[in-house]
mmCIF file with all atom_site columns, C-alpha atoms in Angstrom:
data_model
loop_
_atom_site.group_PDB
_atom_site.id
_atom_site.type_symbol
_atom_site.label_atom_id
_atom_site.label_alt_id
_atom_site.label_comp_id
_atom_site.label_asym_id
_atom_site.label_entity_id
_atom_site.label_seq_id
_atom_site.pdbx_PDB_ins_code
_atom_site.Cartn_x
_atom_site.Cartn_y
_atom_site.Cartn_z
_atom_site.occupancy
_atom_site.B_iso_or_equiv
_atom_site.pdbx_formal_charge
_atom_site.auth_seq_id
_atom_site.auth_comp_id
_atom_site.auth_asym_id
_atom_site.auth_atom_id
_atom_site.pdbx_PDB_model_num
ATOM 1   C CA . UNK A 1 1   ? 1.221  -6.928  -12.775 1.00 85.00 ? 154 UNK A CA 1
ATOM 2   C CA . UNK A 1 2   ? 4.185  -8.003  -9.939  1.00 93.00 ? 155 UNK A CA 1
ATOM 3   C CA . UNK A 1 3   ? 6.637  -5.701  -9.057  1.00 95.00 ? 156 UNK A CA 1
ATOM 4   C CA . UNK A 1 4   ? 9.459  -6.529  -7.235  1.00 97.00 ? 157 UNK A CA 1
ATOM 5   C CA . UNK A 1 5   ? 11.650 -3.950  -5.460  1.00 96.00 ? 158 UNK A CA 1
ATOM 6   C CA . UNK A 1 6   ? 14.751 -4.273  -4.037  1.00 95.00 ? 159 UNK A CA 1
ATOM 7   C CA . UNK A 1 7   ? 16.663 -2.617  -1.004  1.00 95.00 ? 160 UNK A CA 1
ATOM 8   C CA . UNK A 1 8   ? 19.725 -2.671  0.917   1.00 97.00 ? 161 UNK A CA 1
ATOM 9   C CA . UNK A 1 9   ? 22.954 -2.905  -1.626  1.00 95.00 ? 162 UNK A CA 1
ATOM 10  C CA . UNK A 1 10  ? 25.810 -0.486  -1.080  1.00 97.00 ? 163 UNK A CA 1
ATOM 11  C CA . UNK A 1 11  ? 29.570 -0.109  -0.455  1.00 98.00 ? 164 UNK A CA 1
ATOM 12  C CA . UNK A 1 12  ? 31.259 -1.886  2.495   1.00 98.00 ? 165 UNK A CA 1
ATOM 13  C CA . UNK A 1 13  ? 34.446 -2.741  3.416   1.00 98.00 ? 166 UNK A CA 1
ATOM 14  C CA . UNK A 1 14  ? 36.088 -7.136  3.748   1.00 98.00 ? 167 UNK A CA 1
ATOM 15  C CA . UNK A 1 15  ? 34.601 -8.627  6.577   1.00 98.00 ? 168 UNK A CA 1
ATOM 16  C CA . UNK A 1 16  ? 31.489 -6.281  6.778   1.00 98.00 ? 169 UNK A CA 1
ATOM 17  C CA . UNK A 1 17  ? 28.025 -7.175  6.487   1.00 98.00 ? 170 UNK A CA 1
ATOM 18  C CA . UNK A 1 18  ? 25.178 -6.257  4.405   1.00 98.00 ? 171 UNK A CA 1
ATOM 19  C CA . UNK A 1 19  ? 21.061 -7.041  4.140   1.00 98.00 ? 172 UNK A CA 1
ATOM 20  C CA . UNK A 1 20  ? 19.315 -6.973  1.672   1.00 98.00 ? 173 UNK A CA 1
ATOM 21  C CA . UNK A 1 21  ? 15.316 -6.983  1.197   1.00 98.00 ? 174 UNK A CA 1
ATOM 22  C CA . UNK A 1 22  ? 12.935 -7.135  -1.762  1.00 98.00 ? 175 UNK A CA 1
ATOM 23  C CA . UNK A 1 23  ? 9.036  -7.161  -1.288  1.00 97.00 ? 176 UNK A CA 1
ATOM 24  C CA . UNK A 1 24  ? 6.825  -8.025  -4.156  1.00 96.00 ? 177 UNK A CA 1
ATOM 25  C CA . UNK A 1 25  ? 3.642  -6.026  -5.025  1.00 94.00 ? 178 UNK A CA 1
ATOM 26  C CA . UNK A 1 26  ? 0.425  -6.877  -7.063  1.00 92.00 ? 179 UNK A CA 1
ATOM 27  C CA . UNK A 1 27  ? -2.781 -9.030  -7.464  1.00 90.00 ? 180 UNK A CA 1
ATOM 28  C CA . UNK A 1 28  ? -0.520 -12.459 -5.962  1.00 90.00 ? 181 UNK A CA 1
ATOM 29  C CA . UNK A 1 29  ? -2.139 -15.024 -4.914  1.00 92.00 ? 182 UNK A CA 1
ATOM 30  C CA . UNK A 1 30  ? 0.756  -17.053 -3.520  1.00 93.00 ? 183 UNK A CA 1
ATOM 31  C CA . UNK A 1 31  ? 4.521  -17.248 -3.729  1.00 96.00 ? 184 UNK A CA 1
ATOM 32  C CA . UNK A 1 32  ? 6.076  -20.567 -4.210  1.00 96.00 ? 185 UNK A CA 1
ATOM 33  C CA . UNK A 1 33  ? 10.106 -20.514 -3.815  1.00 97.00 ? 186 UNK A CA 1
ATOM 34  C CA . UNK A 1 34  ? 11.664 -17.097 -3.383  1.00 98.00 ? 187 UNK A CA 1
ATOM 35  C CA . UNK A 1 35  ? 16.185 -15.954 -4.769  1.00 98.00 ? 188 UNK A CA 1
ATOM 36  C CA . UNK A 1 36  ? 18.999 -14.319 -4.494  1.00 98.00 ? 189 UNK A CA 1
ATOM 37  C CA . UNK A 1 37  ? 20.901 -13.945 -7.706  1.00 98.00 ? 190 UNK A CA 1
ATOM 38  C CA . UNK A 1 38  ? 23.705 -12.181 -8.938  1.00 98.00 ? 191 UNK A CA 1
ATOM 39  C CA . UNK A 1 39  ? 25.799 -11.252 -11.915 1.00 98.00 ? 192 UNK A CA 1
ATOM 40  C CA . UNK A 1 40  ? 29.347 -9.548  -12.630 1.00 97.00 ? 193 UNK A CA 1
ATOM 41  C CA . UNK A 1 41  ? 30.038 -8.155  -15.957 1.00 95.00 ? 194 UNK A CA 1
ATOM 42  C CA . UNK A 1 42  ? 31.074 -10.871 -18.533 1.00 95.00 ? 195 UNK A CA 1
ATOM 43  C CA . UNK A 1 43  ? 29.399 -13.607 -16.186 1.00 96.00 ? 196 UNK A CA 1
ATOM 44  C CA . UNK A 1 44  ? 26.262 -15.335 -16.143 1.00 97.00 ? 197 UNK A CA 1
ATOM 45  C CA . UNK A 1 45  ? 23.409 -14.858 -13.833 1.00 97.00 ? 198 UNK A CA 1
ATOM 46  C CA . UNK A 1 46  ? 24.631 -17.241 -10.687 1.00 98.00 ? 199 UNK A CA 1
ATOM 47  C CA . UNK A 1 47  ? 21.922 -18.715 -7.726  1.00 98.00 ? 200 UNK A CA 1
ATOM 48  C CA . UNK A 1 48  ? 22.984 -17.062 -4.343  1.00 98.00 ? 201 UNK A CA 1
ATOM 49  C CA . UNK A 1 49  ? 20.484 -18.353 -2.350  1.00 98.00 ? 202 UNK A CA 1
ATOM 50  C CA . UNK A 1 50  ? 16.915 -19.770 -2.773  1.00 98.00 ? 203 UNK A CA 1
ATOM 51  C CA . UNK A 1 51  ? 13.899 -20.392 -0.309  1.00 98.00 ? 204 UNK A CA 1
ATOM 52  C CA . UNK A 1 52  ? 10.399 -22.514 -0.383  1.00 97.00 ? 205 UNK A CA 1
ATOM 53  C CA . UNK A 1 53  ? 6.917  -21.232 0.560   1.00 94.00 ? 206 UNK A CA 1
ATOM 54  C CA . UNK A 1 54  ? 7.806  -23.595 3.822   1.00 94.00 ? 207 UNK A CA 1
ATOM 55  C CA . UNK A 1 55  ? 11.111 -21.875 4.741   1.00 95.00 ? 208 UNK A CA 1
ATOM 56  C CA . UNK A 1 56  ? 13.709 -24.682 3.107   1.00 97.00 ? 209 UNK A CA 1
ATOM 57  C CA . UNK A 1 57  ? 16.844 -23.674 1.799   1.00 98.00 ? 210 UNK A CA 1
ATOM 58  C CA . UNK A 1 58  ? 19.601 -24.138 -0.333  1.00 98.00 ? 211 UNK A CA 1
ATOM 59  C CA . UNK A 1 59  ? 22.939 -21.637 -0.982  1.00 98.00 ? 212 UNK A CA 1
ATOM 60  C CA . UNK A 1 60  ? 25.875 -21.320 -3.391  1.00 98.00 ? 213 UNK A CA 1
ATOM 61  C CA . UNK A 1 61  ? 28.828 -23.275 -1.577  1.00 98.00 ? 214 UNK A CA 1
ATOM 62  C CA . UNK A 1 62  ? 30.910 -20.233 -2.089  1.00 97.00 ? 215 UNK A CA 1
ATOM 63  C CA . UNK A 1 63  ? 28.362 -18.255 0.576   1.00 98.00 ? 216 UNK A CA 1
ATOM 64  C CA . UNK A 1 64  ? 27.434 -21.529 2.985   1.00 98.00 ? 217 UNK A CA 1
ATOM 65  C CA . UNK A 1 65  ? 27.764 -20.188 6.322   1.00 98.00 ? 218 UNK A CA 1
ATOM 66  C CA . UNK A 1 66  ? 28.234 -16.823 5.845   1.00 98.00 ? 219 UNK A CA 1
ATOM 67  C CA . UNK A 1 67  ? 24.580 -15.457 4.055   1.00 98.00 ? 220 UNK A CA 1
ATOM 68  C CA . UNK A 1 68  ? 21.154 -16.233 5.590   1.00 98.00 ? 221 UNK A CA 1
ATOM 69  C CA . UNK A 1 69  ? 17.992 -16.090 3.449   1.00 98.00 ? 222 UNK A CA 1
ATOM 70  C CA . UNK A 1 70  ? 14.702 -15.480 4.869   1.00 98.00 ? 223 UNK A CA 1
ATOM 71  C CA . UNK A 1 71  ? 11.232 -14.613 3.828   1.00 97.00 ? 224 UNK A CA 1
ATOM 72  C CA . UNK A 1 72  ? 8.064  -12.627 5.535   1.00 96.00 ? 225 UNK A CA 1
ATOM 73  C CA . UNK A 1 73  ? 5.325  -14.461 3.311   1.00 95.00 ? 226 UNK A CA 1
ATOM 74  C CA . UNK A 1 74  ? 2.140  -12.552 5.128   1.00 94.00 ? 227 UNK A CA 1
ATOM 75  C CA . UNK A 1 75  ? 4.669  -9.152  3.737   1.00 95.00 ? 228 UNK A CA 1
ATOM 76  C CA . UNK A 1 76  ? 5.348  -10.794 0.095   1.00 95.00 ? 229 UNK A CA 1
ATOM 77  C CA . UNK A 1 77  ? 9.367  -10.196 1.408   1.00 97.00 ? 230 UNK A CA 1
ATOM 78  C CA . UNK A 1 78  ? 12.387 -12.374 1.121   1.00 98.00 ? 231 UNK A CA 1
ATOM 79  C CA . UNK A 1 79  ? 15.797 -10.855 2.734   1.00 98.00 ? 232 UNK A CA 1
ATOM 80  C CA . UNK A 1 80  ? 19.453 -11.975 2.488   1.00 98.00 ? 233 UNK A CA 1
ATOM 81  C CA . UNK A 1 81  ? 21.696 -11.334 5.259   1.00 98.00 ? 234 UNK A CA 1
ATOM 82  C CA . UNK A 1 82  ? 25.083 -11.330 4.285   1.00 98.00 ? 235 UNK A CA 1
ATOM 83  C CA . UNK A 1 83  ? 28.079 -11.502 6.756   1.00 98.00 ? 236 UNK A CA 1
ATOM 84  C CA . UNK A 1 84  ? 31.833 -11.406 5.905   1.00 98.00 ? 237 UNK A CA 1
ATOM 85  C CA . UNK A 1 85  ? 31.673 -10.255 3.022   1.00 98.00 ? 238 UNK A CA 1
ATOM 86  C CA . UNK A 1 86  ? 34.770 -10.523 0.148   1.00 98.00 ? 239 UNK A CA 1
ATOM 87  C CA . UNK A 1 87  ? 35.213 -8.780  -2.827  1.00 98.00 ? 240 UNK A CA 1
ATOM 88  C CA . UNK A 1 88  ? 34.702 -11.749 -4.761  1.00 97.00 ? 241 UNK A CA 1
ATOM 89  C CA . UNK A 1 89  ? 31.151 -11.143 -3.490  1.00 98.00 ? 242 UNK A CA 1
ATOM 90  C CA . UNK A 1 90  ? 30.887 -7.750  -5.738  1.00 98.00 ? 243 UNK A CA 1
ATOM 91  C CA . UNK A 1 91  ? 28.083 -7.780  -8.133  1.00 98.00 ? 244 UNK A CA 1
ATOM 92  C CA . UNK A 1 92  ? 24.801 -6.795  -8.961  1.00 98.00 ? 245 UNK A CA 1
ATOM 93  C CA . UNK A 1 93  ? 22.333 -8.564  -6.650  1.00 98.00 ? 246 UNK A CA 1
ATOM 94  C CA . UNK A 1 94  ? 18.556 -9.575  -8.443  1.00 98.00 ? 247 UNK A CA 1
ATOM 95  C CA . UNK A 1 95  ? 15.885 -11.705 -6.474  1.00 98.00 ? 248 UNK A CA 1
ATOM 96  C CA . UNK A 1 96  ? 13.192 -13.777 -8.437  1.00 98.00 ? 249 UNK A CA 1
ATOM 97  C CA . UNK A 1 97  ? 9.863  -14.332 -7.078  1.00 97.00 ? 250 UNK A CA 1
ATOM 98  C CA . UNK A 1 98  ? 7.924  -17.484 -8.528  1.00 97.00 ? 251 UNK A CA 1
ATOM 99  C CA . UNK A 1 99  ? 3.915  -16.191 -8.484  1.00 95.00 ? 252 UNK A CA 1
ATOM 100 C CA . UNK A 1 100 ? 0.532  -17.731 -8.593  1.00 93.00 ? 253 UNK A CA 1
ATOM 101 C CA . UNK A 1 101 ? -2.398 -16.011 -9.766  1.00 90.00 ? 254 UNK A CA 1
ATOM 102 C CA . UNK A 1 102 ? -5.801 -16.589 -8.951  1.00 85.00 ? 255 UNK A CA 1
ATOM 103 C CA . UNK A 1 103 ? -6.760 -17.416 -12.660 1.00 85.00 ? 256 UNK A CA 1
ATOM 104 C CA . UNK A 1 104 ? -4.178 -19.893 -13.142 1.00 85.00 ? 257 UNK A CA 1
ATOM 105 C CA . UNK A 1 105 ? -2.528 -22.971 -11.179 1.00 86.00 ? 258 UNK A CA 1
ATOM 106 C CA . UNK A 1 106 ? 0.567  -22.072 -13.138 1.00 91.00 ? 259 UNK A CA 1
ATOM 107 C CA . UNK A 1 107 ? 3.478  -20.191 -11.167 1.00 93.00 ? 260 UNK A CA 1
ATOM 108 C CA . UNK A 1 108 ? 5.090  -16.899 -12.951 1.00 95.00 ? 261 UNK A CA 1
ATOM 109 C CA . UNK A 1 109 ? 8.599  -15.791 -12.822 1.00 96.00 ? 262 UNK A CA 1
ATOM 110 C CA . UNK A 1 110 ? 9.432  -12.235 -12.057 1.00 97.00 ? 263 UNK A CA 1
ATOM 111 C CA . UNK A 1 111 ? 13.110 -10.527 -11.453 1.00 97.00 ? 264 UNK A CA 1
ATOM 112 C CA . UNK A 1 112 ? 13.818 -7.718  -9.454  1.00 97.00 ? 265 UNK A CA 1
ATOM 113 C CA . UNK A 1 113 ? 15.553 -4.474  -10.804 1.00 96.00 ? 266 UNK A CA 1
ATOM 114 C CA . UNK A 1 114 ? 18.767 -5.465  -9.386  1.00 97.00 ? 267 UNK A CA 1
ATOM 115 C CA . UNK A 1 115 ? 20.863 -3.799  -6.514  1.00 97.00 ? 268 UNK A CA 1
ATOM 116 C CA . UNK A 1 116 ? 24.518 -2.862  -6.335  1.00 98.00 ? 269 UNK A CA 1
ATOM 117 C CA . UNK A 1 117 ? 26.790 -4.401  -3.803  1.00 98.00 ? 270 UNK A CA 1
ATOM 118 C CA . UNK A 1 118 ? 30.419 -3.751  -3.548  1.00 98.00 ? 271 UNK A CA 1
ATOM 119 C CA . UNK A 1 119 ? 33.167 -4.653  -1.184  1.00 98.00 ? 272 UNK A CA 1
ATOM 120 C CA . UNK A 1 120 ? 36.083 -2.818  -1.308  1.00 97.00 ? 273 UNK A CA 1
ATOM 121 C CA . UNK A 1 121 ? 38.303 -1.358  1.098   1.00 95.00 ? 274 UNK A CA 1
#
C-alpha cells in the first residue's frame, strides 16, 4: 500500500507565499512523474504543476513564473513553492504520485488527501 501525505496549506494573505510538501510511503519501487492538483467547489480537478523522475517540468499558465515544483526522489517527496499568491489561487491542493512496484512494470496512480490553501486578506 502507498500513502501519500501532504503538508504545508494554510491561510495567507495576496502577494504571500506558501510551500507545500507531500512524501509518499510504502513498498515503491520507483516514482515516475510526480503533481500538483487542485479543485474549488463546482470545478473539476485542474493540473498545477507536474514533474518527471529526471526533474522536467511543466505548469498551468495561470501559475508560470510564480510556483516552483520540485522533488527529493532518494525522500519519495515532491514540493510546490508558491509565491504571490491570489485568491483565485484558493482551493484544495492534492498531489498524485505515479508508482512502480517491484512485481509489475506497470506504474500506479495514487492521490494525496488533499490540503487547504486560502488567500484572503
Amino acid at each position: 500500500q502507498v500513502q501519500l501525505v501532504e503538508s504545508g496549506g494554510g491561510l495567507v494573505q495576496p502577494g504571500g507565499s506558501l510551500r507545500l510538501s507531500c512524501a509518499a510511503s510504502g513498498s515503491i519501487f520507483r516514482i515516475n512523474d510526480m503533481g500538483w492538483y487542485r479543485q474549488t467547489p463546482g470545478k473539476q480537478r485542474e493540473l498545477v504543476a507536474g514533474i518527471t523522475s529526471d526533474g522536467s517540468t511543466n505548469y498551468a499558465d495561470s501559475v508560470k513564473g510564480r510556483f516552483t515544483i520540485s522533488r527529493d526522489n532518494a525522500k519519495n517527496t515532491v514540493y510546490l513553492q508558491m509565491n504571490s499568491l491570489k485568491p483565485e489561487d484558493t482551493a484544495v491542493y492534492y498531489c498524485n504520485a505515479e508508482v512502480q512496484f517491484t512485481w509489475s512494470p506497470k506504474a500506479f496512480g495514487y492521490w494525496g488527501q488533499g490540503t487547504q490553501v486560502t488567500v484572503s486578506s
